[in-house]
């Protein structure tokens, strides 16, 4: 009986001291294995006199059951511990997909347009979104009392919005088109040249599927000697072929813009329908006079188109407001 008590003591000690499954297994073999200490005692019971066997037998059996339970319990404990200790980084797991941003569809198309014009030897220039009356209207042959001025619904800036509001160049406004950059560029550069001007413009009007209070335009201007509408047609047809990646049918209609003469509107055929795509024309001599170019020496063509409109046609988008909605379900499709 003393032997059994001693055995129990040391077995309990070893179980609680076991720090790993291997250590625990060793201890289990030591006591409960085929040649384990308790196994040997149980086996030797049959050699004892009946009286002692009756006393010691149940004790030994009881201890066996107890130890088995303890070993099992400890084994579970160690297993969960080992499991939790597993390194957090499992390099065999598939990686998490990292979401990287991408360009807004309008930025993407603008870049495409820039690149096509750059490949045709145009330069890309930009201008201010806050303009003055002179550059936005007067210098472009849109005088104050001219009815054409009504065609642009202008956001005028208040004096408090912009300190230098009344200079010689008139009141300040948010540019209603990119055409004022024609003037700014010609004021500071001599011909010949060819430029495009991508930029944001603003209109004070109600929004609907095809109108926004701000949108983007691409202005074009080419000035040189003997530039004619034929040059314009060539350049613009090359541009659209590259932009849409296929042959396109064009239609030119006479139109009126104060800063060109003659003025035209260009349509392209899309799914058997004519779509108006840009305004253009030969630079008006009044415009050349405002920048002190000699209209007898220089000719040029100018054009203006909406970036949104091109993008909508190319990607079959039916509502301009989607571009400014910030809706990822829309943006992520590009
Ligand atoms: N500025 C015009 C607009 O906003 C578009 C335009 C028409 C630009 C004819 C031009 C042009 O350069 O020649 O409606």
Coordinates of C-alpha atoms and ligand atoms in Angstrom, one line a residue:
X1 CA 0.0 0.0 0.0
X2 CA 2.9 2.3 0.8
X3 CA 4.3 1.5 -2.7
X4 CA 1.0 2.5 -4.3
X5 CA 0.8 5.8 -2.4
X6 CA 4.4 6.6 -3.3
X7 CA 3.6 5.7 -6.9
X8 CA 0.6 7.9 -6.9
X9 CA 2.5 10.9 -5.5
X10 CA 5.3 10.7 -8.0
X11 CA 2.9 10.1 -11.0
X12 CA 0.9 13.2 -10.1
X13 CA 4.1 15.2 -9.8
X14 CA 5.3 14.1 -13.2
X15 CA 1.9 14.7 -14.9
X16 CA 1.7 18.2 -13.7
X17 CA 5.4 18.9 -14.5
X18 CA 5.0 17.6 -18.1
X19 CA 5.6 20.5 -20.4
X20 CA 5.1 18.7 -23.7
X21 CA 3.2 15.8 -25.2
X22 CA 6.4 13.8 -25.4
X23 CA 7.2 14.3 -21.7
X24 CA 3.7 13.3 -20.8
X25 CA 3.8 10.2 -23.0
X26 CA 7.1 9.1 -21.4
X27 CA 5.5 9.4 -18.0
X28 CA 2.4 7.5 -19.1
X29 CA 4.6 4.6 -20.4
X30 CA 6.6 4.7 -17.1
X31 CA 3.4 4.1 -15.0
X32 CA 0.8 2.6 -17.3
X33 CA 2.9 1.0 -20.1
X34 CA 3.2 -2.7 -20.6
X35 CA 6.1 -2.7 -18.2
X36 CA 4.9 0.3 -16.3
X37 CA 5.2 0.5 -12.5
X38 CA 1.5 0.3 -11.9
X39 CA 1.0 -2.4 -14.5
X40 CA 3.6 -4.5 -12.7
X41 CA 1.8 -4.0 -9.4
X42 CA -1.5 -5.0 -10.9
X43 CA 0.1 -8.0 -12.5
X44 CA 1.7 -9.2 -9.2
X45 CA -1.6 -9.0 -7.3
X46 CA -2.3 -12.6 -8.2
X47 CA 0.8 -13.7 -6.1
X48 CA -0.6 -12.0 -3.0
X49 CA -2.6 -13.8 -0.3
X50 CA -6.3 -13.4 -0.8
X51 CA -6.7 -11.0 2.1
X52 CA -4.2 -8.6 0.9
X53 CA -5.3 -8.9 -2.7
X54 CA -8.8 -7.8 -1.6
X55 CA -7.4 -4.7 0.0
X56 CA -4.8 -3.7 -2.5
X57 CA -6.5 -4.8 -5.7
X58 CA -9.3 -2.2 -5.7
X59 CA -6.8 0.5 -4.6
X60 CA -4.6 -0.3 -7.5
X61 CA -7.5 -0.4 -10.0
X62 CA -8.8 2.8 -8.7
X63 CA -5.4 4.5 -9.1
X64 CA -5.1 3.2 -12.7
X65 CA -8.5 4.8 -13.6
X66 CA -7.5 8.0 -11.9
X67 CA -4.1 8.2 -13.7
X68 CA -5.7 7.4 -17.0
X69 CA -8.1 10.2 -16.6
X70 CA -5.4 12.6 -15.5
X71 CA -3.2 11.7 -18.4
X72 CA -6.0 12.3 -20.9
X73 CA -6.9 15.6 -19.4
X74 CA -3.3 16.8 -19.4
X75 CA -2.9 15.6 -22.9
X76 CA -5.9 17.6 -24.1
X77 CA -4.5 20.6 -22.3
X78 CA -1.1 20.3 -23.9
X79 CA -2.6 19.8 -27.3
X80 CA -4.6 23.1 -27.2
X81 CA -1.6 24.8 -25.9
X82 CA 0.7 23.5 -28.7
X83 CA -2.0 24.5 -31.2
X84 CA -2.3 28.0 -29.9
X85 CA 1.5 28.4 -29.9
X86 CA 1.6 27.7 -33.7
X87 CA 3.1 30.6 -35.5
X88 CA 0.5 33.2 -36.6
X89 CA 2.0 33.5 -40.0
X90 CA 1.1 30.5 -42.1
X91 CA 3.2 30.9 -45.3
X92 CA 1.3 28.1 -47.0
X93 CA -2.0 30.0 -46.9
X94 CA -3.1 31.9 -50.0
X95 CA -2.3 35.6 -49.7
X96 CA -4.9 38.3 -49.0
X97 CA -5.8 40.3 -52.1
X98 CA -4.6 43.8 -51.7
X99 CA -6.9 46.4 -53.1
X100 CA -5.0 49.0 -55.0
X101 CA -6.7 52.1 -56.4
X102 CA -6.9 52.9 -60.0
X103 CA -7.5 56.0 -62.1
X104 CA -11.0 57.4 -62.4
X105 CA -12.5 56.6 -65.9
X106 CA -12.3 60.3 -66.8
X107 CA -8.6 60.5 -65.9
X108 CA -8.0 57.4 -67.9
X109 CA -9.7 58.7 -71.0
X110 CA -8.0 62.1 -70.6
X111 CA -4.6 60.4 -70.5
X112 CA -5.5 58.5 -73.6
X113 CA -6.5 61.7 -75.4
X114 CA -3.3 63.5 -74.3
X115 CA -1.2 60.6 -75.6
X116 CA -2.8 60.5 -79.0
X117 CA -2.3 64.3 -79.4
X118 CA 1.2 64.1 -78.1
X119 CA 1.9 61.4 -80.8
X120 CA 0.7 63.9 -83.4
X121 CA 3.2 66.5 -82.1
X122 CA 0.7 68.6 -80.1
X123 CA 1.7 70.1 -76.7
X124 CA -0.5 69.8 -73.7
X125 CA -1.1 72.9 -71.7
X126 CA -3.4 73.8 -68.8
X127 CA -4.9 77.0 -67.6
X128 CA -6.7 78.6 -64.6
X129 CA -10.2 77.5 -63.5
X130 CA -10.8 81.0 -62.1
X131 CA -10.9 83.3 -65.2
X132 CA -11.8 86.8 -65.9
X133 CA -14.4 88.2 -68.2
X134 CA -11.9 89.4 -70.7
X135 CA -10.3 86.0 -71.4
X136 CA -13.5 84.0 -71.1
X137 CA -15.6 86.3 -73.3
X138 CA -14.3 89.6 -74.7
X139 CA -11.1 88.4 -76.2
X140 CA -13.0 85.5 -77.8
X141 CA -15.2 87.9 -79.6
X142 CA -18.1 87.6 -77.3
X143 CA -18.9 91.2 -76.4
X144 CA -20.9 92.1 -73.3
X145 CA -24.1 92.8 -75.3
X146 CA -23.7 89.9 -77.6
X147 CA -26.6 87.4 -77.4
X148 CA -24.1 84.5 -77.6
X149 CA -23.0 85.4 -74.1
X150 CA -26.3 84.0 -72.8
X151 CA -25.3 80.6 -74.1
X152 CA -22.9 80.2 -71.2
X153 CA -24.5 80.1 -67.8
X154 CA -21.8 81.7 -65.7
X155 CA -20.8 81.3 -62.1
X156 CA -19.7 84.8 -61.3
X157 CA -17.4 85.3 -58.2
X158 CA -18.3 87.8 -55.6
X159 CA -15.8 90.4 -54.5
X160 CA -15.2 88.6 -51.3
X161 CA -14.5 85.4 -53.2
X162 CA -11.7 86.9 -55.0
X163 CA -10.0 90.2 -54.1
X164 CA -8.5 91.2 -57.4
X165 CA -11.9 91.1 -59.0
X166 CA -12.1 94.3 -60.9
X167 CA -9.0 94.6 -62.9
X168 CA -8.7 95.7 -66.5
X169 CA -9.7 92.2 -67.4
X170 CA -13.1 92.5 -65.8
X171 CA -15.0 90.5 -63.2
X172 CA -13.8 87.1 -62.1
X173 CA -15.7 83.9 -62.9
X174 CA -15.4 80.1 -63.1
X175 CA -14.4 79.5 -66.7
X176 CA -17.3 78.3 -68.7
X177 CA -15.1 76.7 -71.3
X178 CA -11.5 76.0 -72.0
X179 CA -11.4 78.4 -74.9
X180 CA -9.9 81.3 -72.8
X181 CA -6.7 79.3 -72.8
X182 CA -6.5 80.0 -76.6
X183 CA -6.0 83.6 -75.6
X184 CA -3.7 83.0 -72.7
X185 CA -1.5 80.8 -74.9
X186 CA -1.3 83.2 -77.8
X187 CA -0.6 86.1 -75.5
X188 CA 2.6 84.4 -74.4
X189 CA 3.7 82.3 -77.5
X190 CA 4.4 82.9 -81.1
X191 CA 3.1 80.7 -83.9
X192 CA 3.4 78.2 -85.3
X193 CA 2.2 75.8 -82.7
X194 CA -0.4 73.2 -81.9
X195 CA -1.8 72.6 -78.4
X196 CA -4.6 70.9 -76.6
X197 CA -5.9 72.1 -73.3
X198 CA -7.7 69.6 -71.1
X199 CA -9.5 71.2 -68.1
X200 CA -12.4 71.6 -65.9
X201 CA -15.2 74.0 -66.8
X202 CA -18.3 75.2 -64.9
X203 CA -21.9 75.9 -65.9
X204 CA -24.6 77.4 -63.8
X205 CA -27.4 75.1 -64.9
X206 CA -29.7 72.3 -63.8
X207 CA -28.2 68.8 -63.8
X208 CA -29.7 65.9 -65.6
X209 CA -28.4 62.8 -67.4
X210 CA -26.4 64.9 -69.9
X211 CA -25.7 68.1 -67.9
X212 CA -23.4 68.7 -64.9
X213 CA -22.5 71.9 -63.2
X214 CA -18.9 71.0 -63.8
X215 CA -17.3 68.8 -66.5
X216 CA -14.2 68.6 -68.5
X217 CA -13.3 69.9 -71.9
X218 CA -10.5 69.4 -74.3
X219 CA -9.7 72.5 -76.3
X220 CA -7.5 72.3 -79.4
X221 CA -5.7 75.1 -81.2
X222 CA -3.3 74.9 -84.2
X223 CA -1.9 78.1 -85.7
X224 CA 0.6 78.4 -88.6
X225 CA 1.0 79.5 -92.1
X226 CA -1.6 78.2 -94.6
X227 CA -3.5 76.1 -92.0
X228 CA -6.9 75.3 -93.4
X229 CA -10.0 73.3 -92.5
X230 CA -8.5 70.4 -94.5
X231 CA -5.7 70.2 -91.9
X232 CA -8.4 70.2 -89.2
X233 CA -10.3 67.4 -90.8
X234 CA -7.1 65.3 -91.1
X235 CA -6.0 65.8 -87.6
X236 CA -9.4 65.2 -86.0
X237 CA -10.3 62.2 -88.1
X238 CA -6.9 60.6 -87.2
X239 CA -7.6 61.4 -83.6
X240 CA -11.0 59.7 -83.5
X241 CA -9.8 56.7 -85.4
X242 CA -7.1 56.2 -82.8
X243 CA -9.4 56.9 -80.0
X244 CA -12.1 54.5 -81.0
X245 CA -9.7 52.0 -82.5
X246 CA -11.6 51.7 -85.8
X247 CA -12.8 53.5 -88.9
X248 CA -15.4 56.2 -88.2
X249 CA -17.9 58.0 -90.4
X250 CA -17.8 61.8 -90.0
X251 CA -20.3 64.6 -90.8
X252 CA -19.5 68.3 -90.7
X253 CA -22.3 70.8 -90.2
X254 CA -22.0 74.6 -90.5
X255 CA -22.5 76.1 -87.0
X256 CA -21.8 79.3 -85.2
X257 CA -19.3 80.1 -82.4
X258 CA -18.2 83.8 -82.0
X259 CA -14.5 82.9 -81.9
X260 CA -14.4 81.0 -85.2
X261 CA -15.4 81.7 -88.8
X262 CA -16.5 79.5 -90.4
X263 CA -17.7 77.4 -87.5
X264 CA -18.6 73.7 -87.8
X265 CA -20.0 71.0 -85.7
X266 CA -18.6 67.5 -86.1
X267 CA -20.8 64.4 -85.8
X268 CA -19.7 60.8 -85.8
X269 CA -21.8 57.8 -86.7
X270 CA -22.3 55.5 -83.8
X271 CA -24.6 52.5 -84.0
X272 CA -26.3 54.1 -87.1
X273 CA -26.9 57.3 -85.3
X274 CA -25.2 60.6 -85.8
X275 CA -23.8 62.0 -82.5
X276 CA -22.6 65.5 -82.1
X277 CA -19.1 65.4 -80.7
X278 CA -17.4 68.7 -81.0
X279 CA -17.5 72.4 -82.0
X280 CA -14.7 73.8 -84.2
X281 CA -13.8 76.2 -86.9
X282 CA -11.1 78.6 -88.3
X283 CA -9.9 81.0 -85.6
X284 CA -11.8 84.3 -86.1
X285 CA -9.6 87.3 -87.1
X286 CA -11.0 89.2 -84.1
X287 CA -9.4 86.6 -81.8
X288 CA -6.1 87.0 -83.6
X289 CA -6.4 90.8 -83.2
X290 CA -6.9 90.5 -79.5
X291 CA -3.6 88.7 -79.1
X292 CA -1.9 90.9 -81.7
X293 CA -1.3 88.3 -84.3
X294 CA -1.5 89.5 -87.9
X295 CA -4.6 87.7 -89.4
X296 CA -3.1 88.2 -92.9
X297 CA -0.1 86.2 -91.8
X298 CA -1.5 83.5 -89.6
X299 CA -4.3 81.0 -89.8
X300 CA -5.5 78.4 -87.4
X301 CA -8.2 76.1 -86.4
X302 CA -9.7 75.6 -83.0
X303 CA -11.9 72.9 -81.5
X304 CA -13.6 72.0 -78.2
X305 CA -15.1 68.8 -77.0
X306 CA -16.4 67.3 -73.7
X307 CA -14.4 64.6 -72.1
X308 CA -17.5 63.2 -70.5
X309 CA -19.3 62.9 -73.8
X310 CA -16.4 61.0 -75.4
X311 CA -16.1 58.7 -72.4
X312 CA -19.9 58.1 -72.4
X313 CA -19.8 57.1 -76.0
X314 CA -16.7 54.9 -75.7
X315 CA -18.0 53.0 -72.6
X316 CA -21.7 53.3 -73.2
X317 CA -22.4 55.3 -70.0
X318 CA -25.9 56.8 -70.1
X319 CA -25.7 59.3 -67.3
X320 CA -23.0 62.0 -66.8
X321 CA -23.8 62.2 -63.1
X322 CA -22.3 58.7 -62.5
X323 CA -18.8 60.2 -63.0
X324 CA -19.2 62.4 -60.0
X325 CA -21.3 60.1 -57.8
X326 CA -18.3 58.5 -56.1
X327 CA -20.2 55.2 -56.4
X328 CA -17.6 52.4 -56.4
X329 CA -20.0 50.0 -58.1
X330 CA -19.6 52.3 -61.1
X331 CA -16.0 53.4 -60.7
X332 CA -14.7 49.8 -60.3
X333 CA -15.9 48.8 -63.7
X334 CA -13.1 50.6 -65.4
Ligands
LIG1 N1 -16.0 76.7 -76.2 C1 -17.1 76.0 -76.9 C2 -18.1 75.6 -75.8 O1 -17.8 75.5 -74.7 C3 -16.7 74.8 -77.6 C4 -15.9 75.2 -78.9 C5 -16.5 75.4 -80.0 C6 -14.5 75.4 -78.8 C7 -15.8 75.8 -81.2 C8 -13.8 75.8 -79.9 C9 -14.5 75.9 -81.1 O2 -12.5 75.9 -79.9 O3 -13.8 76.3 -82.2 O4 -19.2 75.3 -76.1

